[in-house]
Coordinates of C-alpha atoms and ligand atoms in Angstrom, one line a residue:
M1 CA 177.5 58.3 100.7
N2 CA 175.9 60.4 98.2
I3 CA 178.3 62.9 96.5
E4 CA 176.3 65.0 94.9
R5 CA 173.5 65.4 97.5
W6 CA 175.9 67.7 99.2
L7 CA 177.6 69.0 95.9
P8 CA 175.7 72.6 95.9
Y9 CA 177.1 73.6 98.8
V10 CA 180.3 72.3 97.1
R11 CA 180.0 75.0 95.0
W12 CA 180.1 77.2 97.0
M13 CA 183.1 76.7 99.2
P14 CA 187.5 78.2 98.0
S15 CA 188.8 76.5 95.7
S16 CA 191.6 75.4 98.0
W17 CA 189.0 73.7 99.9
I18 CA 187.6 71.9 97.5
R19 CA 190.8 70.4 97.0
R20 CA 191.4 69.2 99.5
L21 CA 188.1 68.0 100.5
E22 CA 188.5 65.9 97.2
R23 CA 191.5 64.3 98.8
F24 CA 190.2 63.6 101.7
L25 CA 187.3 61.6 99.6
H26 CA 189.4 59.9 97.2
R27 CA 191.5 58.1 99.7
I28 CA 187.5 56.2 101.2
P29 CA 187.8 53.4 99.8
A30 CA 184.3 53.3 98.5
V31 CA 184.8 56.8 97.0
R32 CA 187.7 55.1 95.0
A33 CA 186.2 51.9 93.5
E34 CA 183.1 54.1 92.7
M35 CA 185.2 56.4 90.9
E36 CA 187.6 53.6 88.9
K37 CA 184.1 52.1 88.3
E38 CA 183.2 55.6 86.3
Y39 CA 186.5 56.2 84.7
S40 CA 186.4 52.5 83.1
E41 CA 182.7 53.0 82.0
I42 CA 183.1 56.1 80.5
L43 CA 187.0 54.6 78.9
S44 CA 185.0 52.2 77.7
S45 CA 182.9 53.4 75.7
L46 CA 185.0 55.8 74.4
E47 CA 187.4 53.3 73.5
G48 CA 185.7 51.6 70.0
T49 CA 185.7 55.0 69.0
V50 CA 189.5 55.6 69.7
K51 CA 190.3 52.5 68.2
P52 CA 188.9 51.3 65.3
Y53 CA 191.4 49.3 63.8
R54 CA 191.5 47.1 66.3
G55 CA 191.3 43.6 64.9
K56 CA 190.9 45.0 61.5
V57 CA 194.1 46.3 60.2
P58 CA 197.9 44.3 61.8
T59 CA 199.2 45.7 64.4
Y60 CA 202.6 46.0 65.8
A61 CA 202.9 46.4 69.6
T62 CA 206.5 45.0 68.6
L63 CA 209.2 45.5 65.8
P64 CA 208.0 43.3 63.0
Q65 CA 210.9 40.6 62.5
K66 CA 211.6 40.7 58.7
G67 CA 210.3 44.4 57.2
V68 CA 207.5 44.8 55.3
A69 CA 206.2 45.4 51.9
K70 CA 206.4 48.4 50.6
E71 CA 203.6 48.2 48.8
A72 CA 201.6 45.7 51.4
I73 CA 202.1 49.5 54.4
L74 CA 201.1 51.9 51.2
Q75 CA 198.3 49.9 50.8
M76 CA 197.1 49.7 54.3
M77 CA 197.4 53.6 55.5
E78 CA 195.7 54.2 51.9
D79 CA 192.9 52.6 53.1
L80 CA 192.9 54.2 56.4
Q81 CA 192.8 58.0 54.9
R82 CA 190.5 57.3 52.5
Q83 CA 188.2 56.9 55.5
E84 CA 188.9 59.4 57.6
S85 CA 189.5 62.2 54.7
Q86 CA 185.6 62.3 54.2
R87 CA 184.3 63.7 57.2
W88 CA 186.3 66.9 56.7
Q89 CA 186.6 67.0 53.0
E90 CA 182.3 66.4 52.3
G91 CA 182.9 70.1 55.3
Y92 CA 181.3 67.6 58.1
V93 CA 184.2 68.9 59.7
S94 CA 184.2 72.4 62.7
G95 CA 188.2 73.9 62.2
A96 CA 190.7 71.2 61.3
V97 CA 191.1 71.2 57.5
Y98 CA 191.3 74.6 57.1
H99 CA 191.8 74.2 53.0
G100 CA 191.7 70.6 52.0
D101 CA 191.1 71.2 47.9
A102 CA 192.7 68.2 46.2
A103 CA 195.1 69.6 44.2
W104 CA 196.1 72.1 46.7
I105 CA 196.7 69.4 49.1
D106 CA 199.0 67.4 46.0
F107 CA 200.7 70.8 45.8
L108 CA 201.2 71.1 48.9
N109 CA 202.7 67.4 49.0
R110 CA 204.6 67.5 46.1
V111 CA 206.7 70.9 47.6
Y112 CA 207.1 67.7 50.8
A113 CA 208.1 65.8 48.6
L114 CA 211.3 67.5 47.1
H115 CA 212.2 68.4 51.4
S116 CA 211.2 66.0 53.7
Q117 CA 214.9 65.1 54.2
V118 CA 216.1 69.3 55.0
N119 CA 216.5 70.0 58.9
P120 CA 217.0 73.6 59.8
L121 CA 219.4 73.2 61.9
H122 CA 221.9 72.8 59.3
A123 CA 221.5 76.4 58.4
D124 CA 224.8 75.6 56.3
L125 CA 223.8 71.9 54.5
W126 CA 220.5 74.4 53.8
P127 CA 220.0 77.2 53.5
S128 CA 217.3 77.1 51.1
A129 CA 215.4 76.8 54.8
A130 CA 216.9 79.7 55.6
K131 CA 215.8 81.8 53.4
Y132 CA 212.1 80.6 53.3
E133 CA 211.7 81.2 57.0
A134 CA 213.0 84.7 56.1
E135 CA 211.1 85.5 54.1
V136 CA 207.6 84.0 56.0
V137 CA 208.0 86.0 58.9
S138 CA 209.1 89.2 56.6
M139 CA 205.6 88.8 54.4
T140 CA 203.6 87.8 57.9
A141 CA 204.5 90.7 59.4
A142 CA 203.6 92.6 56.5
M143 CA 200.3 91.4 57.2
L144 CA 200.5 91.9 61.1
G145 CA 200.6 96.5 60.5
A146 CA 205.4 96.2 60.2
Q147 CA 205.4 99.2 58.3
P148 CA 208.4 99.9 56.4
G149 CA 211.5 100.9 58.4
D150 CA 209.5 99.7 61.7
E151 CA 212.0 96.4 62.9
I152 CA 209.2 93.6 63.5
C153 CA 210.7 90.4 63.8
G154 CA 209.8 86.3 64.2
T155 CA 210.3 83.1 63.9
V156 CA 208.0 79.7 62.0
T157 CA 207.2 77.7 65.1
S158 CA 205.4 73.9 65.3
G159 CA 201.4 75.8 65.8
G160 CA 200.0 77.8 67.5
T161 CA 200.2 76.3 70.8
E162 CA 204.9 77.4 70.5
S163 CA 204.8 79.7 69.2
I164 CA 202.0 81.3 72.3
L165 CA 204.7 79.6 74.6
L166 CA 208.0 80.8 72.9
A167 CA 206.2 84.5 73.3
M168 CA 205.8 83.8 77.1
L169 CA 209.2 82.5 77.7
A170 CA 211.1 85.8 76.4
Y171 CA 208.8 88.1 78.5
R172 CA 210.2 85.7 81.3
E173 CA 212.8 86.4 80.7
W174 CA 213.2 90.1 79.1
A175 CA 211.1 91.1 82.5
R176 CA 214.6 89.0 84.8
D177 CA 216.7 90.8 82.5
K178 CA 215.1 94.2 82.9
K179 CA 213.0 94.3 85.2
G180 CA 214.2 91.9 87.7
I181 CA 211.1 90.2 88.1
R182 CA 211.8 86.3 89.4
R183 CA 207.6 86.0 90.5
P184 CA 206.5 86.2 86.9
E185 CA 202.2 86.5 86.3
M186 CA 200.5 87.0 82.9
I187 CA 197.1 89.0 82.9
A188 CA 195.0 87.4 80.0
P189 CA 191.0 87.1 80.1
V190 CA 189.4 83.7 80.9
T191 CA 188.7 83.2 77.3
A192 CA 192.3 83.0 75.7
H193 CA 193.4 79.7 74.7
V194 CA 194.4 77.4 77.1
S195 CA 197.9 76.8 75.7
F196 CA 198.6 80.6 77.7
D197 CA 198.4 78.0 81.5
K198 CA 200.3 75.9 79.3
A199 CA 203.3 78.3 78.8
A200 CA 202.4 79.2 82.5
H201 CA 203.3 75.7 84.1
Y202 CA 206.6 74.2 82.0
F203 CA 208.0 78.5 82.5
G204 CA 206.5 78.8 86.3
I205 CA 204.5 81.7 85.5
R206 CA 201.7 82.2 87.6
M207 CA 198.3 82.7 85.0
I208 CA 195.9 85.4 86.3
R209 CA 192.7 85.0 84.8
T210 CA 190.0 87.5 84.1
P211 CA 186.8 87.8 83.0
V212 CA 185.2 88.2 79.5
D213 CA 181.8 90.4 79.7
D214 CA 178.5 90.0 78.3
Q215 CA 179.6 89.5 74.3
F216 CA 182.9 87.3 75.8
R217 CA 184.8 90.7 75.9
A218 CA 188.2 90.5 77.7
D219 CA 186.8 93.5 80.3
V220 CA 189.4 95.8 80.8
K221 CA 189.0 97.4 83.9
A222 CA 188.8 93.9 85.6
I223 CA 192.7 93.4 84.0
R224 CA 194.1 96.9 85.1
K225 CA 192.7 96.1 88.7
A226 CA 194.8 92.6 88.0
I227 CA 198.6 94.6 87.2
T228 CA 201.0 94.1 89.8
R229 CA 204.6 94.6 89.7
N230 CA 205.4 91.1 88.7
T231 CA 203.0 91.4 85.6
I232 CA 204.9 90.4 82.0
V233 CA 202.6 90.3 79.8
I234 CA 198.9 90.9 79.6
I235 CA 197.1 88.4 76.5
G236 CA 194.4 89.3 74.3
S237 CA 192.1 87.4 71.1
A238 CA 192.0 88.7 67.6
P239 CA 189.7 86.0 67.8
S240 CA 189.1 84.0 70.6
F241 CA 188.7 80.0 69.9
P242 CA 185.7 79.6 72.1
H243 CA 183.6 82.5 70.7
G244 CA 185.8 83.3 68.0
V245 CA 185.3 87.2 69.4
I246 CA 188.0 90.4 69.0
D247 CA 189.0 91.2 72.9
P248 CA 189.6 95.3 73.0
I249 CA 193.5 95.4 71.6
E250 CA 193.1 98.4 71.5
E251 CA 192.4 99.8 75.5
M252 CA 194.4 96.3 76.2
S253 CA 197.8 97.6 75.3
E254 CA 198.1 101.1 75.4
L255 CA 196.6 99.7 79.6
A256 CA 199.7 97.9 79.1
R257 CA 202.2 99.7 77.0
Q258 CA 201.3 102.5 80.0
H259 CA 202.7 100.3 82.6
G260 CA 205.6 99.9 80.8
I261 CA 204.7 95.9 79.8
G262 CA 204.0 93.4 77.6
F263 CA 201.5 93.0 74.7
H264 CA 200.2 89.4 72.8
T265 CA 197.7 89.7 70.4
D266 CA 197.0 86.0 70.1
A267 CA 195.8 85.7 66.5
C268 CA 195.4 82.2 65.6
L269 CA 192.8 82.1 64.5
G270 CA 192.8 85.7 63.1
G271 CA 195.9 86.1 62.0
F272 CA 195.6 85.2 58.5
I273 CA 191.3 86.8 58.1
L274 CA 191.2 89.4 60.3
P275 CA 193.7 91.5 57.8
W276 CA 191.7 90.8 54.9
A277 CA 188.3 91.1 56.7
E278 CA 189.3 94.5 57.1
K279 CA 190.3 95.3 53.4
L280 CA 186.9 93.9 52.8
G281 CA 185.1 96.5 54.1
Y282 CA 184.6 94.4 57.6
D283 CA 184.3 96.5 60.8
I284 CA 187.8 94.6 62.2
P285 CA 188.6 96.7 65.3
P286 CA 193.0 97.5 65.4
F287 CA 194.9 94.4 66.4
D288 CA 198.1 94.2 65.0
F289 CA 201.6 96.0 64.8
R290 CA 199.8 99.6 64.0
L291 CA 198.9 99.1 68.2
P292 CA 202.0 100.8 69.4
G293 CA 201.3 99.1 72.5
V294 CA 201.2 95.1 70.7
T295 CA 204.6 93.5 70.7
S296 CA 204.3 89.8 69.9
I297 CA 201.8 88.6 67.8
S298 CA 201.0 85.1 67.1
A299 CA 199.5 84.0 63.4
D300 CA 199.3 80.0 62.8
T301 CA 200.0 79.5 59.0
H302 CA 198.2 76.2 59.5
K303 CA 195.0 77.0 60.3
Y304 CA 194.2 80.3 57.4
G305 CA 197.4 80.6 55.9
Y306 CA 196.6 76.9 53.7
A307 CA 199.6 75.5 54.6
A308 CA 200.6 72.1 56.2
K309 CA 200.2 71.4 59.2
G310 CA 202.4 72.2 61.6
T311 CA 203.7 75.5 60.6
S312 CA 202.8 79.2 62.7
V313 CA 204.6 82.3 63.3
V314 CA 205.4 84.0 66.4
L315 CA 206.3 88.1 65.6
Y316 CA 208.2 90.5 68.1
R317 CA 207.7 94.3 67.7
T318 CA 211.7 93.8 68.4
P319 CA 215.0 92.2 68.3
E320 CA 215.8 92.6 71.0
L321 CA 212.4 90.8 72.4
R322 CA 213.1 88.5 70.0
R323 CA 216.2 87.0 71.1
Y324 CA 215.6 86.0 75.2
Q325 CA 213.4 82.7 73.0
Y326 CA 216.0 81.4 71.5
F327 CA 218.7 78.7 73.4
T328 CA 222.5 78.9 73.2
A329 CA 225.2 76.8 74.9
T330 CA 228.3 77.3 74.0
D331 CA 230.6 74.9 76.3
W332 CA 229.2 71.8 75.2
P333 CA 231.5 68.5 74.3
G334 CA 229.0 68.8 71.5
G335 CA 230.4 71.8 69.8
L336 CA 228.6 75.7 70.1
Y337 CA 225.0 75.1 69.7
L338 CA 222.5 77.5 68.8
S339 CA 218.9 77.1 68.2
P340 CA 215.7 79.4 67.6
T341 CA 212.4 77.7 68.8
L342 CA 211.5 75.0 71.8
A343 CA 213.1 71.9 68.8
G344 CA 215.9 71.2 67.9
S345 CA 216.2 69.4 64.5
R346 CA 213.0 71.1 62.4
P347 CA 211.0 69.7 59.7
G348 CA 212.2 72.2 56.9
A349 CA 209.9 70.5 54.6
L350 CA 206.9 72.1 57.0
S351 CA 208.6 75.6 56.1
A352 CA 208.9 74.9 52.6
V353 CA 205.4 74.0 52.5
C354 CA 204.0 77.2 54.2
W355 CA 206.0 79.7 52.5
A356 CA 204.9 78.4 49.3
A357 CA 201.5 77.8 50.3
L358 CA 201.8 82.0 51.6
V359 CA 203.6 82.4 47.8
A360 CA 201.5 80.9 45.8
M361 CA 198.3 82.1 47.9
G362 CA 199.2 85.9 47.7
E363 CA 196.8 88.4 48.6
E364 CA 194.2 87.7 46.4
G365 CA 193.8 84.5 47.7
Y366 CA 193.3 85.4 51.1
L367 CA 191.3 88.1 50.2
E368 CA 188.6 85.4 48.0
A369 CA 189.2 82.6 51.0
T370 CA 188.4 85.2 53.6
R371 CA 185.6 86.4 51.5
Q372 CA 184.2 82.9 50.7
I373 CA 184.4 82.7 54.6
L374 CA 182.9 85.5 55.5
E375 CA 179.7 85.2 53.5
T376 CA 179.1 81.5 54.4
A377 CA 179.7 81.7 58.3
A378 CA 177.1 84.8 57.7
E379 CA 174.8 82.4 56.3
I380 CA 174.8 79.7 58.8
K381 CA 174.7 82.4 61.3
E382 CA 171.5 83.7 60.4
G383 CA 170.2 80.2 60.4
I384 CA 171.7 79.3 63.8
R385 CA 169.2 82.9 64.7
A386 CA 166.5 81.6 63.1
I387 CA 166.1 78.4 65.3
P388 CA 163.9 79.8 68.9
E389 CA 165.6 76.6 70.9
M390 CA 169.5 78.3 69.7
H391 CA 171.5 81.3 70.8
L392 CA 174.3 82.8 69.4
L393 CA 177.3 83.3 72.1
G394 CA 179.3 86.8 71.1
D395 CA 180.1 88.5 67.8
G396 CA 181.9 85.7 66.2
L397 CA 182.4 86.5 62.6
W398 CA 182.9 83.4 61.1
I399 CA 184.1 81.0 64.3
L400 CA 180.4 80.9 65.8
A401 CA 178.9 79.6 69.2
F402 CA 176.3 78.3 69.9
G403 CA 173.8 77.6 73.2
S404 CA 170.8 76.1 74.1
D405 CA 168.5 77.4 77.3
T406 CA 166.0 74.8 77.0
L407 CA 168.2 72.3 75.8
D408 CA 171.1 70.0 76.3
I409 CA 173.3 71.6 73.5
Y410 CA 176.0 68.3 74.0
R411 CA 173.3 66.7 73.4
V412 CA 172.5 68.5 70.2
M413 CA 176.2 68.6 69.6
E414 CA 175.8 64.2 69.9
F415 CA 172.7 64.3 67.8
M416 CA 174.6 66.0 65.2
A417 CA 177.6 63.8 64.9
T418 CA 175.0 60.8 64.7
R419 CA 174.8 63.1 60.9
G420 CA 178.8 63.0 60.3
W421 CA 178.8 66.6 62.3
N422 CA 182.4 67.1 64.1
L423 CA 182.3 70.1 66.3
N424 CA 183.9 71.9 68.8
P425 CA 182.2 71.5 72.7
L426 CA 182.7 74.3 75.2
Q427 CA 181.5 75.1 77.9
N428 CA 181.6 77.7 81.2
P429 CA 178.4 78.7 79.6
P430 CA 177.8 75.5 78.0
A431 CA 177.8 75.6 73.9
V432 CA 179.2 74.4 70.7
H433 CA 181.0 76.2 68.2
I434 CA 181.9 75.5 64.0
A435 CA 185.0 77.4 62.3
V436 CA 184.1 78.1 59.8
T437 CA 186.8 77.2 56.9
L438 CA 187.1 77.0 53.1
R439 CA 185.6 73.8 53.3
H440 CA 181.8 75.1 53.5
T441 CA 181.7 77.2 51.4
R442 CA 181.4 74.8 48.8
P443 CA 178.3 74.3 47.9
G444 CA 174.9 72.7 49.8
V445 CA 177.1 72.4 53.1
A446 CA 176.2 75.8 55.0
E447 CA 172.4 74.4 54.0
R448 CA 173.0 70.5 55.1
F449 CA 174.8 72.0 58.5
L450 CA 172.0 73.6 59.2
E451 CA 169.3 71.2 58.1
D452 CA 171.0 68.3 60.3
L453 CA 171.1 71.2 63.3
R454 CA 167.2 72.1 63.3
A455 CA 167.3 67.9 63.1
A456 CA 169.5 67.2 65.4
V457 CA 166.7 70.3 68.0
E458 CA 163.6 68.4 67.2
H459 CA 165.4 65.2 67.6
V460 CA 166.8 66.3 71.5
K461 CA 163.4 68.1 72.1
A462 CA 160.8 64.4 71.4
H463 CA 164.0 62.2 73.1
P464 CA 164.7 64.3 76.7
E465 CA 164.7 60.6 78.4
E466 CA 168.8 59.7 75.8
R467 CA 172.2 60.2 77.8
G468 CA 173.7 60.3 75.1
R469 CA 177.5 59.0 75.5
L470 CA 179.6 62.8 75.1
A471 CA 177.0 64.6 76.9
P472 CA 177.7 63.0 81.1
V473 CA 181.3 63.4 80.4
Y474 CA 180.7 67.4 79.3
G475 CA 177.8 67.4 81.5
M476 CA 180.1 65.9 84.5
A477 CA 182.5 69.2 84.1
A478 CA 180.3 71.5 84.2
T479 CA 179.1 70.7 86.9
L480 CA 181.5 68.7 88.8
P481 CA 183.2 70.8 91.2
F482 CA 186.2 68.9 91.8
R483 CA 187.9 69.4 89.1
G484 CA 190.6 66.2 90.1
V485 CA 188.4 63.8 88.7
I486 CA 187.7 65.4 85.2
D487 CA 192.0 66.0 85.1
E488 CA 191.9 62.3 85.9
L489 CA 189.4 61.2 83.6
L490 CA 191.2 63.6 80.3
R491 CA 195.1 61.5 82.0
R492 CA 193.8 58.5 81.4
Y493 CA 192.0 60.3 78.1
L494 CA 195.1 60.7 77.0
D495 CA 196.6 56.9 78.7
L496 CA 194.2 55.7 76.2
L497 CA 195.1 57.0 72.7
Y498 CA 199.3 55.6 73.6
K499 CA 197.4 51.8 74.3
V500 CA 197.5 49.9 70.9
Ligands
PLP1 C1 193.5 81.5 69.4 C2 193.7 80.8 69.1 N1 195.8 80.5 70.0 C3 196.4 79.8 70.0 C4 195.3 78.1 69.8 C5 196.8 76.9 69.1 O1 197.5 76.6 68.5 P1 197.5 74.8 67.7 O2 196.7 74.0 68.2 O3 198.3 75.2 66.5 O4 198.6 74.5 69.1 C6 194.5 77.8 68.7 C7 194.0 76.6 68.2 O5 193.3 76.1 67.5 C8 193.2 79.2 68.7 O6 192.2 79.1 68.4

């Protein structure tokens, strides 16, 4: 059966029909066999990239009989790190490592080493951990519009996703308690981070995704229409992950306030950039607690806060709202139990590192880092604009999304990979972005990026026959209406990661 011939018709079907059709097709042995062949071709082409050390370094599928010498362990790990660090150190990577200077990392590592045994679950043993976390929350709140006398509060979490999960959990619990909402719904523009879908999935909240305008900003009218009596929260990004644009948070949060529902600003990416950009004179629309409708914010310290990987902050307008994310148990035989976030035991060292990073950067440090990042991003943006085959999507200040009407942008990305670049593929519409970090502000990096991008465009133009390795996967994801196929591929990829 030639499924491809029928795809254009399938695409117009309602999604529930497509799912049924997909289940039906999957029961046909010939289709299943064809799919299995496709999966194994794609995955075996990826296996080499994901498992490059097979046969090159010792592998342990079971515990070694006798402990391996510590020196040998360290040496192997140092070797692997050396190989893996070069790309991000030299500024070839979008996002991922946001500071990365050797002296800065040494400082964070010293702080970590001092605290590697600390577990904030035992606040009585390590009151220093509680001090660091309270101050991290307070400094972040002050940076994001808390005024003296405000009750703005929050917790330190393990990352942006956990901050978002907890905020959504808090709204669900709040809405159930205060309004009796049993079938909660949340509204998020299609561009809001996928961790909101994860929250919806984990916590049984119905996700309503709304469209964005031609600049990839939330369409406020569509949000207004989507509000029902079950809506518990509206979400806006400052800025969004895909295109780096800031949603009209002022209008959106006002809408939420008028309806007596929550409003979450996802400032995971922008929390530690936008306040400083505003001080530097950039035109930054309001997005933080200075807007009365904003009831919670997520801001990632492990991104542009320059802390080590593994911390973020979730903030709430009131302690009352924060309480809904807490977990307590009063009659467990293991004793009275209380935990503010998702994990039980937590790495206190990461909170200590986070505190040290914030205090060592200070306002001046963040201001200067932001200045450098925004200036470098402006240079890259100009360079992209000057390539006739490319166009920018939205007006991101330092997250720069670009696509092409004439070339396969995923193949452009793949060519960039051959030059060492690690960029982020986007979809709906197909595009690629680079999140500019301090790694890109070093001399020559922006020029190298533009030079390689121009070479990539020329190469793809000159070789229309090349298929590439990743491009077909993204191409398939962009065009195939059968989402179950892509979903299965992603799950098999995760399985692959756990293969020894
Ligand atoms: C806007 C936004 N929100 C949330 C997240 C999730 O953060 P994390 O990957 O730290 O869980 C990201 C990650 O890039 C993001 O860009």
